[in-house]
Amino acid sequence: MPLAELSRIRQLLVCPRCRSGLTEETEGLRCTALDCAYARAGAFPWSGAWPVLVDFERSIMDREVVVAEGAGRADGLPAPVRRLVKPPNRVAARNIDLLLRALPGPAPRLLVVGGATVGNGVSAVYREPRVEVIAFDIVGSPHTQFVADAHQIPLPSACVDAVLVQAVLEHVLEPPTVVTEIHRVLKDGGLVYAETPFLQQVHAGAHDFSRYTASGHRYLFRRFEELAAGAVAGPGTQLLWSVDHLVRGLTRSATAGRGARLLLSWLRALDRLVPPAYAEDDATAVFFLGRKNEAGMPPMSPGEIVRYYRGAQ
Ligand SMILES: [Zn+2]
């Protein structure tokens, strides 16, 4: 089943502003709540085959740009080239395996936040026959059913069993708001897998806003129980990326930077010699696999997060 048809999940979709149901007309969808600003005809337009469920007044997304995107986004570089520049993310693959094994029930529903491209190391999610995948991004793609802004997820509360949010939280203006939304759409005991950059150069230009240490990331998910957390890659990879960007800066050429990265790709292997505590202090990105706390359970306190630190200092 993996990626569900839009028609299959259509009844789940709600207004991003007020979370009332939606009704469909030729110009697009609209909210069914009469007092909602999005109740007017065509309030939520189509972008190609994808309904755009965005509260544009409260989003950095631009209505005209999103509607014009329509055709969707390709996966970028051909797979063999991508593997050379970006080797498979084995940490993600291992954690996704843990997540899939921990998912309850015969047909669990998994939401991918920022799913326009299939993330590195997470493809098993799309191959697991019992899982129903729902995915959205800020552009349409063959891997998503609708366009939305993660600050206002157009889904009802407690409707999914798991959320995957990989390399996305750095691109949102308010990560705590997005994590609150992820917490809201998850059922009690639902699972989340997040990967977020720590020591990483700016990417995606104007759409890159934040970085997290392992502790900062843990506190972001303080209303979740931790199942696993740590570094995605350590100082070797971090140094390799820094050399790439140093060369870019010296030569004013991204191609020269990528060339240096290919030449020095052996630096990555040094990560295997670095203990986890040191890797966490110098990680390219950190991951968190967690379970939503049962209702009534208190979140992690400020005191607990200070005791949580597991680095080498
Ligand atoms: Zn509404």
Coordinates of N, CA and C in Angstrom, one line a residue, residues 5-202:
E5 N -3.4 6.6 -1.9 CA -4.0 7.5 -2.9 C -4.6 8.7 -2.2
L6 N -4.6 9.9 -2.8 CA -5.3 11.1 -2.2 C -6.7 10.8 -1.9
S7 N -7.4 10.1 -2.7 CA -8.9 9.8 -2.5 C -9.1 9.0 -1.2
R8 N -8.1 8.2 -0.9 CA -8.2 7.3 0.3 C -8.0 8.1 1.6
I9 N -7.3 9.2 1.6 CA -7.0 10.0 2.8 C -7.8 11.3 2.8
R10 N -8.5 11.6 1.7 CA -9.2 12.9 1.5 C -10.1 13.3 2.7
Q11 N -10.8 12.3 3.2 CA -11.7 12.6 4.3 C -11.0 13.0 5.6
L12 N -9.7 12.7 5.7 CA -8.9 13.0 6.9 C -8.5 14.5 6.9
L13 N -8.4 15.1 5.7 CA -7.9 16.4 5.6 C -8.8 17.5 6.2
V14 N -8.2 18.4 6.9 CA -9.0 19.5 7.5 C -8.4 20.8 7.2
C15 N -9.2 21.9 7.5 CA -8.7 23.3 7.3 C -7.5 23.5 8.2
P16 N -6.4 24.1 7.6 CA -5.2 24.3 8.4 C -5.4 25.4 9.5
R17 N -6.4 26.3 9.2 CA -6.7 27.4 10.1 C -7.5 27.0 11.3
C18 N -8.7 26.3 11.0 CA -9.6 26.0 12.1 C -9.9 24.5 12.3
R19 N -9.3 23.7 11.5 CA -9.4 22.2 11.5 C -10.9 21.7 11.4
S20 N -11.7 22.5 10.7 CA -13.0 22.0 10.3 C -12.8 21.2 9.0
G21 N -13.9 20.4 8.7 CA -13.8 19.6 7.5 C -13.7 20.5 6.2
L22 N -13.5 19.8 5.1 CA -13.3 20.5 3.8 C -14.4 20.0 2.8
T23 N -14.8 20.9 1.9 CA -15.6 20.5 0.8 C -14.9 20.8 -0.5
E24 N -15.2 20.0 -1.5 CA -14.5 20.1 -2.7 C -15.3 20.7 -3.8
E25 N -14.7 21.7 -4.5 CA -15.4 22.3 -5.7 C -14.3 22.4 -6.8
T26 N -14.8 22.8 -8.0 CA -13.8 22.8 -9.1 C -12.6 23.7 -8.9
E27 N -12.8 24.8 -8.3 CA -11.7 25.8 -8.1 C -10.7 25.3 -7.0
G28 N -11.2 24.3 -6.2 CA -10.3 23.8 -5.2 C -11.2 23.4 -4.0
L29 N -10.5 23.3 -2.8 CA -11.2 22.9 -1.6 C -11.5 24.2 -0.8
R30 N -12.5 24.1 0.1 CA -12.7 25.2 1.0 C -13.2 24.6 2.3
C31 N -13.1 25.5 3.4 CA -13.4 25.1 4.7 C -15.0 25.1 4.9
T32 N -15.5 24.2 5.7 CA -16.9 24.1 5.8 C -17.4 24.9 7.0
A33 N -16.5 25.6 7.8 CA -17.0 26.4 8.9 C -17.3 27.8 8.3
L34 N -18.6 28.2 8.5 CA -19.0 29.5 7.8 C -18.2 30.7 8.3
D35 N -17.8 30.7 9.5 CA -17.1 31.9 10.0 C -15.6 31.8 9.8
C36 N -15.1 30.9 9.0 CA -13.6 30.7 8.8 C -13.3 31.5 7.5
A37 N -12.1 32.2 7.6 CA -11.7 33.0 6.4 C -11.5 32.1 5.2
Y38 N -11.3 30.8 5.4 CA -11.1 29.9 4.2 C -12.3 29.2 3.8
A39 N -13.5 29.8 4.1 CA -14.8 29.2 3.7 C -15.2 29.6 2.3
R40 N -14.5 30.6 1.7 CA -14.9 31.1 0.4 C -14.4 30.2 -0.7
A41 N -15.1 30.2 -1.8 CA -14.8 29.3 -2.9 C -13.4 29.4 -3.3
G42 N -12.8 28.3 -3.6 CA -11.4 28.2 -4.0 C -10.4 28.7 -3.0
A43 N -10.7 28.7 -1.7 CA -9.8 29.1 -0.7 C -8.5 28.3 -0.7
F44 N -8.6 27.0 -0.9 CA -7.4 26.2 -1.0 C -7.3 25.7 -2.5
P45 N -6.4 26.3 -3.3 CA -6.4 26.0 -4.7 C -5.7 24.7 -5.0
W46 N -5.6 24.3 -6.2 CA -4.8 23.1 -6.6 C -3.5 23.6 -7.1
S47 N -2.5 22.8 -6.9 CA -1.2 23.0 -7.5 C -0.9 21.8 -8.3
G48 N -1.3 21.8 -9.6 CA -1.3 20.5 -10.4 C -2.3 19.6 -9.8
A49 N -1.8 18.4 -9.4 CA -2.7 17.4 -8.9 C -2.9 17.4 -7.3
W50 N -2.2 18.4 -6.7 CA -2.1 18.5 -5.3 C -2.9 19.6 -4.7
P51 N -3.8 19.3 -3.7 CA -4.5 20.4 -3.1 C -3.6 21.1 -2.1
V52 N -3.7 22.5 -2.1 CA -2.8 23.3 -1.3 C -3.5 23.7 -0.1
L53 N -3.2 23.1 1.1 CA -3.9 23.4 2.3 C -3.1 24.2 3.2
V54 N -2.9 25.5 2.8 CA -2.0 26.4 3.5 C -2.8 27.6 3.9
D55 N -2.5 28.0 5.2 CA -3.1 29.3 5.7 C -2.1 30.4 5.3
F56 N -2.2 30.9 4.1 CA -1.2 31.8 3.5 C -1.0 33.0 4.4
E57 N -2.0 33.5 5.1 CA -1.8 34.7 6.0 C -0.8 34.4 7.1
R58 N -0.5 33.1 7.4 CA 0.4 32.8 8.5 C 1.5 31.9 8.1
S59 N 1.9 32.0 6.8 CA 2.9 31.2 6.3 C 3.9 32.0 5.4
I60 N 5.2 31.5 5.4 CA 6.1 32.1 4.5 C 5.9 31.7 3.0
M61 N 5.0 30.7 2.8 CA 4.7 30.3 1.5 C 3.9 31.3 0.7
D62 N 4.2 31.4 -0.6 CA 3.5 32.4 -1.4 C 2.5 31.6 -2.3
R63 N 1.2 32.1 -2.2 CA 0.1 31.4 -2.9 C 0.4 31.3 -4.4
E64 N 0.8 32.4 -5.1 CA 1.0 32.3 -6.5 C 2.1 31.4 -6.9
V65 N 3.2 31.4 -6.1 CA 4.4 30.6 -6.4 C 4.0 29.1 -6.3
V66 N 3.3 28.8 -5.2 CA 2.9 27.4 -4.9 C 2.0 26.9 -6.0
V67 N 1.0 27.7 -6.4 CA 0.0 27.2 -7.4 C 0.8 27.0 -8.7
A68 N 1.8 27.9 -9.1 CA 2.5 27.8 -10.3 C 3.4 26.6 -10.3
E69 N 3.9 26.1 -9.1 CA 4.9 25.0 -9.0 C 4.3 23.7 -9.7
G70 N 3.1 23.5 -9.5 CA 2.3 22.4 -10.1 C 3.0 21.1 -10.5
A71 N 3.9 21.2 -11.4 CA 4.5 20.0 -12.0 C 5.2 19.1 -11.0
G72 N 5.5 19.6 -9.8 CA 6.2 18.8 -8.8 C 7.7 18.9 -8.9
R73 N 8.3 18.2 -8.0 CA 9.8 18.3 -7.9 C 10.4 16.9 -8.1
A74 N 11.5 16.9 -8.9 CA 12.1 15.6 -9.2 C 13.1 15.3 -8.0
D75 N 13.7 14.1 -8.0 CA 14.6 13.7 -7.0 C 16.0 14.3 -7.1
G76 N 16.2 15.2 -8.1 CA 17.5 15.8 -8.3 C 18.5 14.9 -9.1
L77 N 19.7 14.8 -8.5 CA 20.8 14.1 -9.2 C 20.4 12.6 -9.4
P78 N 20.9 12.0 -10.5 CA 20.6 10.6 -10.7 C 21.2 9.8 -9.5
A79 N 20.6 8.7 -9.2 CA 20.9 7.9 -8.0 C 22.4 7.6 -7.9
P80 N 23.1 7.1 -8.9 CA 24.5 6.7 -8.7 C 25.4 7.9 -8.3
V81 N 25.1 9.1 -8.9 CA 25.8 10.3 -8.6 C 25.5 10.7 -7.2
R82 N 24.3 10.6 -6.8 CA 23.8 11.0 -5.5 C 24.6 10.2 -4.4
R83 N 24.7 8.9 -4.7 CA 25.4 8.0 -3.7 C 26.8 8.4 -3.5
L84 N 27.5 8.9 -4.6 CA 28.9 9.3 -4.5 C 29.0 10.5 -3.6
V85 N 28.2 11.5 -3.8 CA 28.3 12.8 -3.1 C 27.7 12.6 -1.7
K86 N 26.6 11.8 -1.6 CA 26.0 11.6 -0.3 C 25.8 10.1 -0.1
P87 N 26.7 9.4 0.6 CA 26.5 8.0 0.8 C 25.3 7.6 1.6
P88 N 24.8 6.3 1.5 CA 23.6 5.9 2.2 C 23.7 6.2 3.7
N89 N 22.6 6.7 4.3 CA 22.6 7.1 5.7 C 22.2 5.8 6.5
R90 N 23.2 5.1 6.9 CA 22.9 3.8 7.6 C 22.3 4.0 9.0
V91 N 22.6 5.2 9.6 CA 22.0 5.5 10.9 C 20.5 5.6 10.8
A92 N 20.0 6.3 9.7 CA 18.6 6.4 9.5 C 18.0 5.1 9.2
A93 N 18.7 4.3 8.4 CA 18.1 3.0 8.0 C 17.9 2.1 9.2
R94 N 18.9 2.1 10.1 CA 18.8 1.3 11.4 C 17.6 1.8 12.2
N95 N 17.5 3.2 12.3 CA 16.4 3.7 13.2 C 15.0 3.5 12.6
I96 N 14.9 3.6 11.2 CA 13.7 3.3 10.6 C 13.2 1.9 10.8
D97 N 14.2 1.0 10.8 CA 14.0 -0.4 11.1 C 13.4 -0.6 12.5
L98 N 14.0 0.1 13.4 CA 13.5 0.1 14.8 C 12.0 0.6 14.9
L99 N 11.8 1.7 14.2 CA 10.5 2.4 14.2 C 9.4 1.5 13.6
L100 N 9.8 0.9 12.4 CA 8.8 0.0 11.8 C 8.4 -1.2 12.7
R101 N 9.5 -1.7 13.4 CA 9.2 -2.9 14.2 C 8.4 -2.5 15.5
A102 N 8.5 -1.2 15.9 CA 7.7 -0.8 17.1 C 6.3 -0.3 16.7
L103 N 6.0 -0.2 15.4 CA 4.7 0.3 15.0 C 3.6 -0.7 15.3
P104 N 2.6 -0.3 16.1 CA 1.5 -1.3 16.4 C 0.5 -1.5 15.3
G105 N -0.3 -2.5 15.5 CA -1.5 -2.7 14.6 C -1.2 -3.2 13.2
P106 N -2.3 -3.7 12.6 CA -2.2 -4.3 11.3 C -2.0 -3.3 10.1
A107 N -2.5 -2.0 10.3 CA -2.3 -1.0 9.2 C -2.0 0.3 9.8
P108 N -0.8 0.5 10.4 CA -0.5 1.7 11.0 C -0.3 2.8 10.0
R109 N -0.6 4.1 10.4 CA -0.5 5.2 9.5 C 0.7 6.0 9.8
L110 N 1.5 6.3 8.8 CA 2.8 7.1 9.1 C 2.8 8.3 8.3
L111 N 3.0 9.5 8.9 CA 3.0 10.8 8.2 C 4.5 11.2 8.0
V112 N 4.7 11.5 6.7 CA 6.1 12.1 6.4 C 5.9 13.6 6.2
V113 N 6.6 14.3 7.1 CA 6.6 15.8 7.0 C 7.7 16.2 6.1
G114 N 7.5 16.9 5.1 CA 8.6 17.3 4.1 C 9.0 16.1 3.3
G115 N 8.0 15.5 2.7 CA 8.2 14.2 1.9 C 8.4 14.3 0.4
A116 N 8.6 15.5 -0.1 CA 8.7 15.7 -1.6 C 9.7 14.8 -2.2
T117 N 10.8 14.6 -1.5 CA 11.8 13.6 -2.0 C 11.9 12.5 -0.9
V118 N 12.2 11.3 -1.3 CA 12.4 10.2 -0.3 C 13.8 10.4 0.4
G119 N 13.7 10.6 1.7 CA 14.9 10.9 2.4 C 16.0 9.8 2.4
N120 N 17.2 10.2 2.6 CA 18.3 9.2 2.6 C 18.2 8.2 3.8
G121 N 18.1 6.9 3.5 CA 18.1 5.9 4.5 C 16.7 5.5 5.0
V122 N 15.6 6.2 4.4 CA 14.3 5.9 5.0 C 13.4 5.2 4.0
S123 N 13.9 4.7 2.9 CA 13.1 4.2 1.8 C 12.3 2.9 2.3
A124 N 12.7 2.3 3.4 CA 12.0 1.1 3.9 C 10.6 1.4 4.3
V125 N 10.4 2.7 4.7 CA 9.0 3.1 5.0 C 8.0 2.9 3.9
Y126 N 8.5 3.2 2.7 CA 7.7 3.1 1.5 C 7.6 1.7 0.9
R127 N 8.3 0.8 1.5 CA 8.3 -0.6 1.0 C 7.5 -1.5 2.0
E128 N 7.2 -1.0 3.2 CA 6.6 -1.9 4.2 C 5.1 -2.0 3.9
P129 N 4.6 -3.2 3.4 CA 3.3 -3.3 2.9 C 2.2 -2.9 3.9
R130 N 2.4 -3.1 5.2 CA 1.3 -2.9 6.1 C 1.1 -1.4 6.5
V131 N 2.1 -0.6 6.2 CA 2.1 0.8 6.6 C 1.3 1.7 5.5
E132 N 0.5 2.5 6.0 CA -0.2 3.5 5.1 C 0.6 4.8 5.2
V133 N 1.2 5.3 4.1 CA 2.0 6.5 4.2 C 1.2 7.7 3.8
I134 N 1.2 8.8 4.6 CA 0.6 10.1 4.2 C 1.8 11.0 4.2
A135 N 1.9 11.9 3.1 CA 3.1 12.7 3.0 C 2.7 14.1 2.4
F136 N 3.3 15.1 3.0 CA 3.1 16.5 2.4 C 4.4 17.2 2.4
D137 N 4.5 18.3 1.6 CA 5.6 19.2 1.5 C 5.1 20.5 1.1
I138 N 6.1 21.5 0.9 CA 5.6 22.8 0.5 C 5.5 22.9 -1.1
V139 N 5.9 21.8 -1.7 CA 5.6 21.6 -3.2 C 5.0 20.2 -3.4
G140 N 4.3 20.1 -4.5 CA 3.8 18.8 -4.9 C 4.9 17.9 -5.4
S141 N 4.7 16.6 -5.3 CA 5.7 15.6 -5.8 C 4.9 14.3 -5.9
P142 N 5.5 13.4 -6.7 CA 4.9 12.0 -6.8 C 4.9 11.3 -5.4
H143 N 5.7 11.8 -4.5 CA 5.8 11.1 -3.2 C 4.9 11.7 -2.1
T144 N 4.0 12.7 -2.5 CA 3.1 13.3 -1.5 C 1.7 13.4 -2.0
Q145 N 0.7 13.6 -1.1 CA -0.7 13.7 -1.5 C -1.2 15.1 -1.5
F146 N -0.5 16.0 -0.7 CA -1.0 17.4 -0.6 C 0.1 18.3 -0.2
V147 N -0.1 19.6 -0.4 CA 0.8 20.7 -0.1 C 0.4 21.3 1.2
A148 N 1.3 21.5 2.1 CA 0.9 22.1 3.4 C 2.1 22.7 4.0
D149 N 1.9 23.5 5.1 CA 3.0 24.1 5.9 C 3.0 23.4 7.2
A150 N 4.1 22.9 7.6 CA 4.2 22.0 8.8 C 3.8 22.8 10.1
H151 N 3.8 24.1 10.1 CA 3.3 24.9 11.3 C 1.8 24.7 11.5
Q152 N 1.1 24.3 10.5 CA -0.4 24.1 10.6 C -0.7 22.9 9.8
I153 N -0.5 21.7 10.4 CA -0.7 20.4 9.6 C -2.2 20.2 9.4
P154 N -2.7 20.1 8.2 CA -4.1 20.0 7.9 C -4.7 18.6 8.2
L155 N -4.4 18.1 9.4 CA -4.9 16.8 9.8 C -5.5 16.9 11.2
P156 N -6.5 16.1 11.5 CA -7.1 16.1 12.9 C -6.1 15.6 13.9
S157 N -6.4 15.9 15.2 CA -5.5 15.4 16.2 C -5.6 13.9 16.4
A158 N -4.5 13.3 16.8 CA -4.4 11.9 17.1 C -4.9 11.0 16.0
C159 N -4.4 11.2 14.8 CA -4.8 10.4 13.6 C -3.7 9.6 13.0
V160 N -2.5 9.8 13.4 CA -1.4 8.9 12.9 C -0.6 8.2 13.9
D161 N 0.0 7.1 13.5 CA 0.7 6.2 14.5 C 2.2 6.6 14.5
A162 N 2.7 7.3 13.5 CA 4.1 7.6 13.5 C 4.3 8.8 12.6
V163 N 5.4 9.6 12.9 CA 5.8 10.7 12.0 C 7.3 10.6 11.7
L164 N 7.6 10.9 10.5 CA 9.0 11.0 10.0 C 9.3 12.4 9.6
V165 N 10.3 13.0 10.2 CA 10.6 14.4 9.9 C 12.1 14.4 9.8
Q166 N 12.6 14.2 8.6 CA 14.1 14.1 8.4 C 14.6 15.3 7.6
A167 N 15.6 16.0 8.2 CA 16.2 17.2 7.5 C 15.1 18.2 7.1
V168 N 14.2 18.5 8.0 CA 13.1 19.4 7.8 C 13.1 20.6 8.8
L169 N 13.4 20.2 10.1 CA 13.2 21.3 11.1 C 14.1 22.5 11.0
E170 N 15.2 22.3 10.3 CA 16.1 23.5 10.0 C 15.4 24.4 9.0
H171 N 14.5 23.9 8.2 CA 13.9 24.8 7.2 C 12.6 25.4 7.6
V172 N 12.1 25.2 8.9 CA 10.9 25.8 9.3 C 11.2 27.0 10.2
L173 N 10.4 28.0 10.2 CA 10.7 29.2 11.0 C 10.6 29.0 12.5
E174 N 9.7 28.1 12.9 CA 9.5 27.9 14.4 C 9.4 26.4 14.6
P175 N 10.6 25.8 14.8 CA 10.7 24.3 15.1 C 9.8 23.9 16.3
P176 N 9.7 24.6 17.4 CA 8.9 24.2 18.5 C 7.4 24.1 18.1
T177 N 6.9 25.0 17.3 CA 5.6 25.0 16.8 C 5.3 23.7 15.9
V178 N 6.3 23.4 15.1 CA 6.1 22.2 14.2 C 6.1 21.0 15.1
V179 N 7.0 20.9 16.1 CA 7.0 19.7 16.9 C 5.7 19.6 17.7
T180 N 5.1 20.7 18.1 CA 3.8 20.7 18.8 C 2.7 20.1 17.9
E181 N 2.8 20.5 16.6 CA 1.9 20.0 15.6 C 2.1 18.5 15.4
I182 N 3.3 18.0 15.4 CA 3.6 16.6 15.2 C 3.1 15.8 16.4
H183 N 3.3 16.4 17.6 CA 2.7 15.8 18.9 C 1.2 15.7 18.8
R184 N 0.6 16.8 18.3 CA -0.9 16.8 18.2 C -1.5 15.8 17.3
V185 N -0.9 15.6 16.1 CA -1.5 14.6 15.1 C -1.2 13.2 15.5
L186 N -0.2 13.0 16.4 CA 0.1 11.6 16.8 C -0.9 11.1 17.8
K187 N -1.2 9.8 17.7 CA -2.0 9.2 18.8 C -1.1 9.0 20.0
D188 N -1.8 8.8 21.2 CA -1.0 8.5 22.4 C -0.1 7.3 22.1
G189 N 1.2 7.4 22.5 CA 2.1 6.3 22.3 C 2.6 6.2 20.9
G190 N 2.2 7.2 20.0 CA 2.7 7.2 18.6 C 4.2 7.5 18.6
L191 N 4.9 7.2 17.5 CA 6.3 7.3 17.4 C 6.7 8.5 16.5
V192 N 7.9 9.0 16.8 CA 8.5 10.0 15.9 C 9.9 9.7 15.6
Y193 N 10.3 9.9 14.3 CA 11.7 9.9 14.0 C 12.2 11.2 13.4
A194 N 13.1 11.9 14.0 CA 13.6 13.2 13.5 C 15.1 13.1 13.3
E195 N 15.5 13.8 12.3 CA 16.9 14.0 12.0 C 17.1 15.5 11.7
T196 N 18.0 16.2 12.4 CA 18.1 17.6 12.3 C 19.5 18.0 12.3
P197 N 20.0 18.9 11.4 CA 21.4 19.3 11.4 C 21.9 20.0 12.7
F198 N 23.2 19.7 13.0 CA 23.8 20.5 14.1 C 25.0 21.3 13.4
L199 N 26.1 20.7 13.1 CA 27.2 21.4 12.5 C 27.2 21.2 11.0
Q200 N 26.5 22.1 10.3 CA 26.3 21.9 8.9 C 26.2 23.3 8.2
Q201 N 26.7 23.4 7.1 CA 26.7 24.7 6.4 C 25.2 25.0 5.9
V202 N 25.0 26.3 5.7 CA 23.7 26.7 5.2 C 23.4 25.9 3.9

